[in-house]
Amino acid sequence: MIANLVLVDAVSILKRVWDVLNHAILGNPEFTPVRILAALFILIFGMFLSRRIGRFMERRIARRAYIDPGLRYTIVRIASYLLIVAGV
């Protein structure tokens, strides 16, 4: 009986927290704290993935043939920027 009451209270608290996090900011229903956090997560993940793929590409390009280090850096940097833009 007491455990059921505690569970109901916990569920109602979580529901209120979820409602607050999904409440529109500045009157715009598309602009909520949950969406802001999701966008930040996607941006950070995209940057992380971009760096990992950039390092992989740099190693692959370095092994294949001699390419000027400046050109190699430019190719990897452009690919990284494209991945970040694709993530956004």
Short mmCIF file of N, CA and C in Angstrom, two decimals:
data_model
loop_
_atom_site.label_atom_id
_atom_site.label_comp_id
_atom_site.label_asym_id
_atom_site.label_seq_id
_atom_site.Cartn_x
_atom_site.Cartn_y
_atom_site.Cartn_z
N MET A 1 0.83 -1.18 0.00
CA MET A 1 0.00 0.00 0.00
C MET A 1 0.87 1.25 0.00
N ILE A 2 1.87 1.31 0.88
CA ILE A 2 2.75 2.48 0.95
C ILE A 2 3.63 2.56 -0.29
N ALA A 3 4.09 1.41 -0.77
CA ALA A 3 4.92 1.39 -1.97
C ALA A 3 4.14 1.90 -3.18
N ASN A 4 2.87 1.54 -3.25
CA ASN A 4 2.02 2.01 -4.35
C ASN A 4 1.84 3.52 -4.29
N LEU A 5 1.68 4.06 -3.10
CA LEU A 5 1.52 5.50 -2.90
C LEU A 5 2.79 6.24 -3.30
N VAL A 6 3.94 5.68 -2.94
CA VAL A 6 5.23 6.29 -3.30
C VAL A 6 5.42 6.26 -4.81
N LEU A 7 5.04 5.16 -5.44
CA LEU A 7 5.15 5.04 -6.89
C LEU A 7 4.26 6.06 -7.60
N VAL A 8 3.05 6.24 -7.12
CA VAL A 8 2.13 7.22 -7.71
C VAL A 8 2.71 8.63 -7.56
N ASP A 9 3.28 8.94 -6.39
CA ASP A 9 3.89 10.25 -6.18
C ASP A 9 5.09 10.45 -7.10
N ALA A 10 5.90 9.42 -7.27
CA ALA A 10 7.07 9.53 -8.14
C ALA A 10 6.65 9.76 -9.59
N VAL A 11 5.62 9.07 -10.02
CA VAL A 11 5.13 9.23 -11.39
C VAL A 11 4.57 10.63 -11.59
N SER A 12 3.83 11.13 -10.61
CA SER A 12 3.27 12.48 -10.75
C SER A 12 4.38 13.53 -10.75
N ILE A 13 5.43 13.32 -9.97
CA ILE A 13 6.55 14.26 -9.97
C ILE A 13 7.26 14.24 -11.32
N LEU A 14 7.51 13.05 -11.85
CA LEU A 14 8.16 12.95 -13.16
C LEU A 14 7.30 13.56 -14.25
N LYS A 15 5.98 13.41 -14.16
CA LYS A 15 5.07 14.00 -15.14
C LYS A 15 5.15 15.53 -15.07
N ARG A 16 5.20 16.08 -13.88
CA ARG A 16 5.31 17.54 -13.74
C ARG A 16 6.64 18.05 -14.28
N VAL A 17 7.72 17.33 -14.02
CA VAL A 17 9.03 17.74 -14.54
C VAL A 17 9.01 17.70 -16.06
N TRP A 18 8.44 16.65 -16.63
CA TRP A 18 8.36 16.54 -18.09
C TRP A 18 7.52 17.68 -18.68
N ASP A 19 6.42 18.03 -18.02
CA ASP A 19 5.59 19.14 -18.50
C ASP A 19 6.35 20.45 -18.46
N VAL A 20 7.13 20.67 -17.42
CA VAL A 20 7.92 21.90 -17.32
C VAL A 20 8.99 21.94 -18.41
N LEU A 21 9.64 20.82 -18.65
CA LEU A 21 10.69 20.79 -19.67
C LEU A 21 10.12 20.94 -21.08
N ASN A 22 8.87 20.57 -21.29
CA ASN A 22 8.26 20.72 -22.60
C ASN A 22 7.43 21.99 -22.73
N HIS A 23 7.51 22.85 -21.74
CA HIS A 23 6.77 24.11 -21.79
C HIS A 23 7.46 25.06 -22.77
N ALA A 24 6.65 25.71 -23.59
CA ALA A 24 7.19 26.61 -24.61
C ALA A 24 7.88 27.80 -23.95
N ILE A 25 9.04 28.17 -24.52
CA ILE A 25 9.79 29.33 -24.05
C ILE A 25 9.52 30.46 -25.03
N LEU A 26 9.29 31.64 -24.52
CA LEU A 26 9.04 32.83 -25.33
C LEU A 26 7.82 32.68 -26.23
N GLY A 27 6.88 31.84 -25.84
CA GLY A 27 5.64 31.69 -26.58
C GLY A 27 5.74 30.88 -27.85
N ASN A 28 6.91 30.37 -28.16
CA ASN A 28 7.09 29.57 -29.37
C ASN A 28 7.06 28.10 -28.99
N PRO A 29 6.07 27.33 -29.47
CA PRO A 29 5.98 25.92 -29.09
C PRO A 29 7.14 25.06 -29.60
N GLU A 30 7.89 25.54 -30.57
CA GLU A 30 9.03 24.78 -31.09
C GLU A 30 10.28 24.97 -30.23
N PHE A 31 10.26 25.90 -29.31
CA PHE A 31 11.43 26.29 -28.54
C PHE A 31 11.23 25.87 -27.09
N THR A 32 11.62 24.62 -26.77
CA THR A 32 11.46 24.09 -25.41
C THR A 32 12.82 23.65 -24.88
N PRO A 33 12.97 23.56 -23.56
CA PRO A 33 14.25 23.11 -22.99
C PRO A 33 14.68 21.72 -23.49
N VAL A 34 13.73 20.83 -23.68
CA VAL A 34 14.08 19.48 -24.17
C VAL A 34 14.67 19.56 -25.57
N ARG A 35 14.09 20.39 -26.41
CA ARG A 35 14.62 20.53 -27.78
C ARG A 35 15.98 21.21 -27.79
N ILE A 36 16.18 22.15 -26.89
CA ILE A 36 17.49 22.80 -26.80
C ILE A 36 18.55 21.79 -26.39
N LEU A 37 18.24 20.96 -25.38
CA LEU A 37 19.18 19.93 -24.95
C LEU A 37 19.44 18.91 -26.05
N ALA A 38 18.41 18.54 -26.78
CA ALA A 38 18.59 17.59 -27.89
C ALA A 38 19.48 18.19 -28.97
N ALA A 39 19.28 19.46 -29.28
CA ALA A 39 20.10 20.12 -30.30
C ALA A 39 21.56 20.19 -29.85
N LEU A 40 21.79 20.51 -28.57
CA LEU A 40 23.17 20.54 -28.06
C LEU A 40 23.82 19.17 -28.12
N PHE A 41 23.07 18.14 -27.78
CA PHE A 41 23.60 16.78 -27.84
C PHE A 41 23.98 16.41 -29.27
N ILE A 42 23.11 16.73 -30.22
CA ILE A 42 23.39 16.42 -31.63
C ILE A 42 24.62 17.18 -32.11
N LEU A 43 24.74 18.44 -31.72
CA LEU A 43 25.90 19.24 -32.11
C LEU A 43 27.20 18.67 -31.53
N ILE A 44 27.19 18.34 -30.26
CA ILE A 44 28.39 17.79 -29.62
C ILE A 44 28.74 16.43 -30.22
N PHE A 45 27.74 15.59 -30.45
CA PHE A 45 28.00 14.28 -31.06
C PHE A 45 28.54 14.45 -32.48
N GLY A 46 28.00 15.39 -33.23
CA GLY A 46 28.48 15.65 -34.58
C GLY A 46 29.93 16.11 -34.59
N MET A 47 30.29 16.97 -33.63
CA MET A 47 31.68 17.43 -33.56
C MET A 47 32.61 16.28 -33.18
N PHE A 48 32.17 15.45 -32.24
CA PHE A 48 32.98 14.29 -31.84
C PHE A 48 33.18 13.35 -33.02
N LEU A 49 32.10 13.04 -33.72
CA LEU A 49 32.18 12.15 -34.87
C LEU A 49 33.04 12.75 -35.97
N SER A 50 32.93 14.04 -36.17
CA SER A 50 33.72 14.72 -37.19
C SER A 50 35.22 14.61 -36.89
N ARG A 51 35.58 14.78 -35.65
CA ARG A 51 37.01 14.67 -35.29
C ARG A 51 37.52 13.25 -35.46
N ARG A 52 36.71 12.28 -35.04
CA ARG A 52 37.13 10.88 -35.18
C ARG A 52 37.32 10.51 -36.65
N ILE A 53 36.37 10.89 -37.48
CA ILE A 53 36.46 10.58 -38.90
C ILE A 53 37.60 11.35 -39.54
N GLY A 54 37.83 12.59 -39.08
CA GLY A 54 38.95 13.37 -39.60
C GLY A 54 40.29 12.72 -39.32
N ARG A 55 40.47 12.23 -38.11
CA ARG A 55 41.72 11.53 -37.78
C ARG A 55 41.89 10.26 -38.61
N PHE A 56 40.79 9.53 -38.79
CA PHE A 56 40.83 8.32 -39.61
C PHE A 56 41.23 8.67 -41.04
N MET A 57 40.61 9.70 -41.60
CA MET A 57 40.92 10.10 -42.97
C MET A 57 42.37 10.54 -43.10
N GLU A 58 42.86 11.28 -42.11
CA GLU A 58 44.24 11.75 -42.18
C GLU A 58 45.23 10.58 -42.19
N ARG A 59 44.96 9.58 -41.37
CA ARG A 59 45.84 8.39 -41.38
C ARG A 59 45.76 7.66 -42.71
N ARG A 60 44.55 7.53 -43.26
CA ARG A 60 44.40 6.83 -44.54
C ARG A 60 45.09 7.58 -45.68
N ILE A 61 44.95 8.91 -45.69
CA ILE A 61 45.58 9.70 -46.74
C ILE A 61 47.10 9.65 -46.59
N ALA A 62 47.59 9.66 -45.37
CA ALA A 62 49.03 9.64 -45.14
C ALA A 62 49.65 8.33 -45.61
N ARG A 63 48.91 7.23 -45.50
CA ARG A 63 49.45 5.93 -45.89
C ARG A 63 49.42 5.71 -47.39
N ARG A 64 48.48 6.31 -48.06
CA ARG A 64 48.29 6.01 -49.49
C ARG A 64 49.45 6.49 -50.35
N ALA A 65 49.68 7.76 -50.35
CA ALA A 65 50.71 8.33 -51.22
C ALA A 65 51.17 9.63 -50.58
N TYR A 66 52.25 10.14 -51.11
CA TYR A 66 52.73 11.40 -50.56
C TYR A 66 51.83 12.53 -51.05
N ILE A 67 51.22 13.19 -50.10
CA ILE A 67 50.44 14.39 -50.37
C ILE A 67 51.01 15.47 -49.47
N ASP A 68 51.11 16.64 -50.01
CA ASP A 68 51.62 17.77 -49.24
C ASP A 68 50.84 17.87 -47.92
N PRO A 69 51.53 18.06 -46.80
CA PRO A 69 50.84 18.13 -45.50
C PRO A 69 49.77 19.23 -45.45
N GLY A 70 50.01 20.34 -46.12
CA GLY A 70 49.01 21.41 -46.14
C GLY A 70 47.76 20.98 -46.87
N LEU A 71 47.91 20.28 -47.98
CA LEU A 71 46.76 19.79 -48.73
C LEU A 71 46.02 18.72 -47.94
N ARG A 72 46.76 17.85 -47.29
CA ARG A 72 46.15 16.80 -46.47
C ARG A 72 45.32 17.44 -45.35
N TYR A 73 45.87 18.44 -44.68
CA TYR A 73 45.17 19.14 -43.61
C TYR A 73 43.89 19.79 -44.15
N THR A 74 43.99 20.40 -45.32
CA THR A 74 42.84 21.08 -45.92
C THR A 74 41.74 20.09 -46.26
N ILE A 75 42.09 18.97 -46.84
CA ILE A 75 41.09 17.95 -47.19
C ILE A 75 40.37 17.46 -45.94
N VAL A 76 41.14 17.15 -44.90
CA VAL A 76 40.54 16.65 -43.66
C VAL A 76 39.68 17.72 -43.01
N ARG A 77 40.12 18.96 -43.00
CA ARG A 77 39.37 20.04 -42.37
C ARG A 77 38.05 20.29 -43.11
N ILE A 78 38.07 20.30 -44.43
CA ILE A 78 36.84 20.50 -45.20
C ILE A 78 35.87 19.35 -44.96
N ALA A 79 36.38 18.13 -44.92
CA ALA A 79 35.51 16.98 -44.64
C ALA A 79 34.90 17.09 -43.24
N SER A 80 35.69 17.55 -42.27
CA SER A 80 35.19 17.72 -40.91
C SER A 80 34.08 18.77 -40.88
N TYR A 81 34.28 19.88 -41.55
CA TYR A 81 33.25 20.92 -41.59
C TYR A 81 31.98 20.42 -42.26
N LEU A 82 32.12 19.64 -43.32
CA LEU A 82 30.94 19.10 -44.00
C LEU A 82 30.16 18.15 -43.09
N LEU A 83 30.90 17.35 -42.30
CA LEU A 83 30.23 16.45 -41.36
C LEU A 83 29.50 17.21 -40.27
N ILE A 84 30.08 18.30 -39.78
CA ILE A 84 29.41 19.11 -38.77
C ILE A 84 28.15 19.73 -39.35
N VAL A 85 28.24 20.26 -40.56
CA VAL A 85 27.07 20.86 -41.20
C VAL A 85 25.99 19.81 -41.43
N ALA A 86 26.38 18.61 -41.83
CA ALA A 86 25.42 17.53 -42.05
C ALA A 86 24.74 17.15 -40.72
N GLY A 87 25.49 17.21 -39.62
CA GLY A 87 24.92 16.89 -38.32
C GLY A 87 23.94 17.93 -37.83
N VAL A 88 24.15 19.16 -38.23
CA VAL A 88 23.25 20.24 -37.81
C VAL A 88 22.03 20.19 -38.67
#
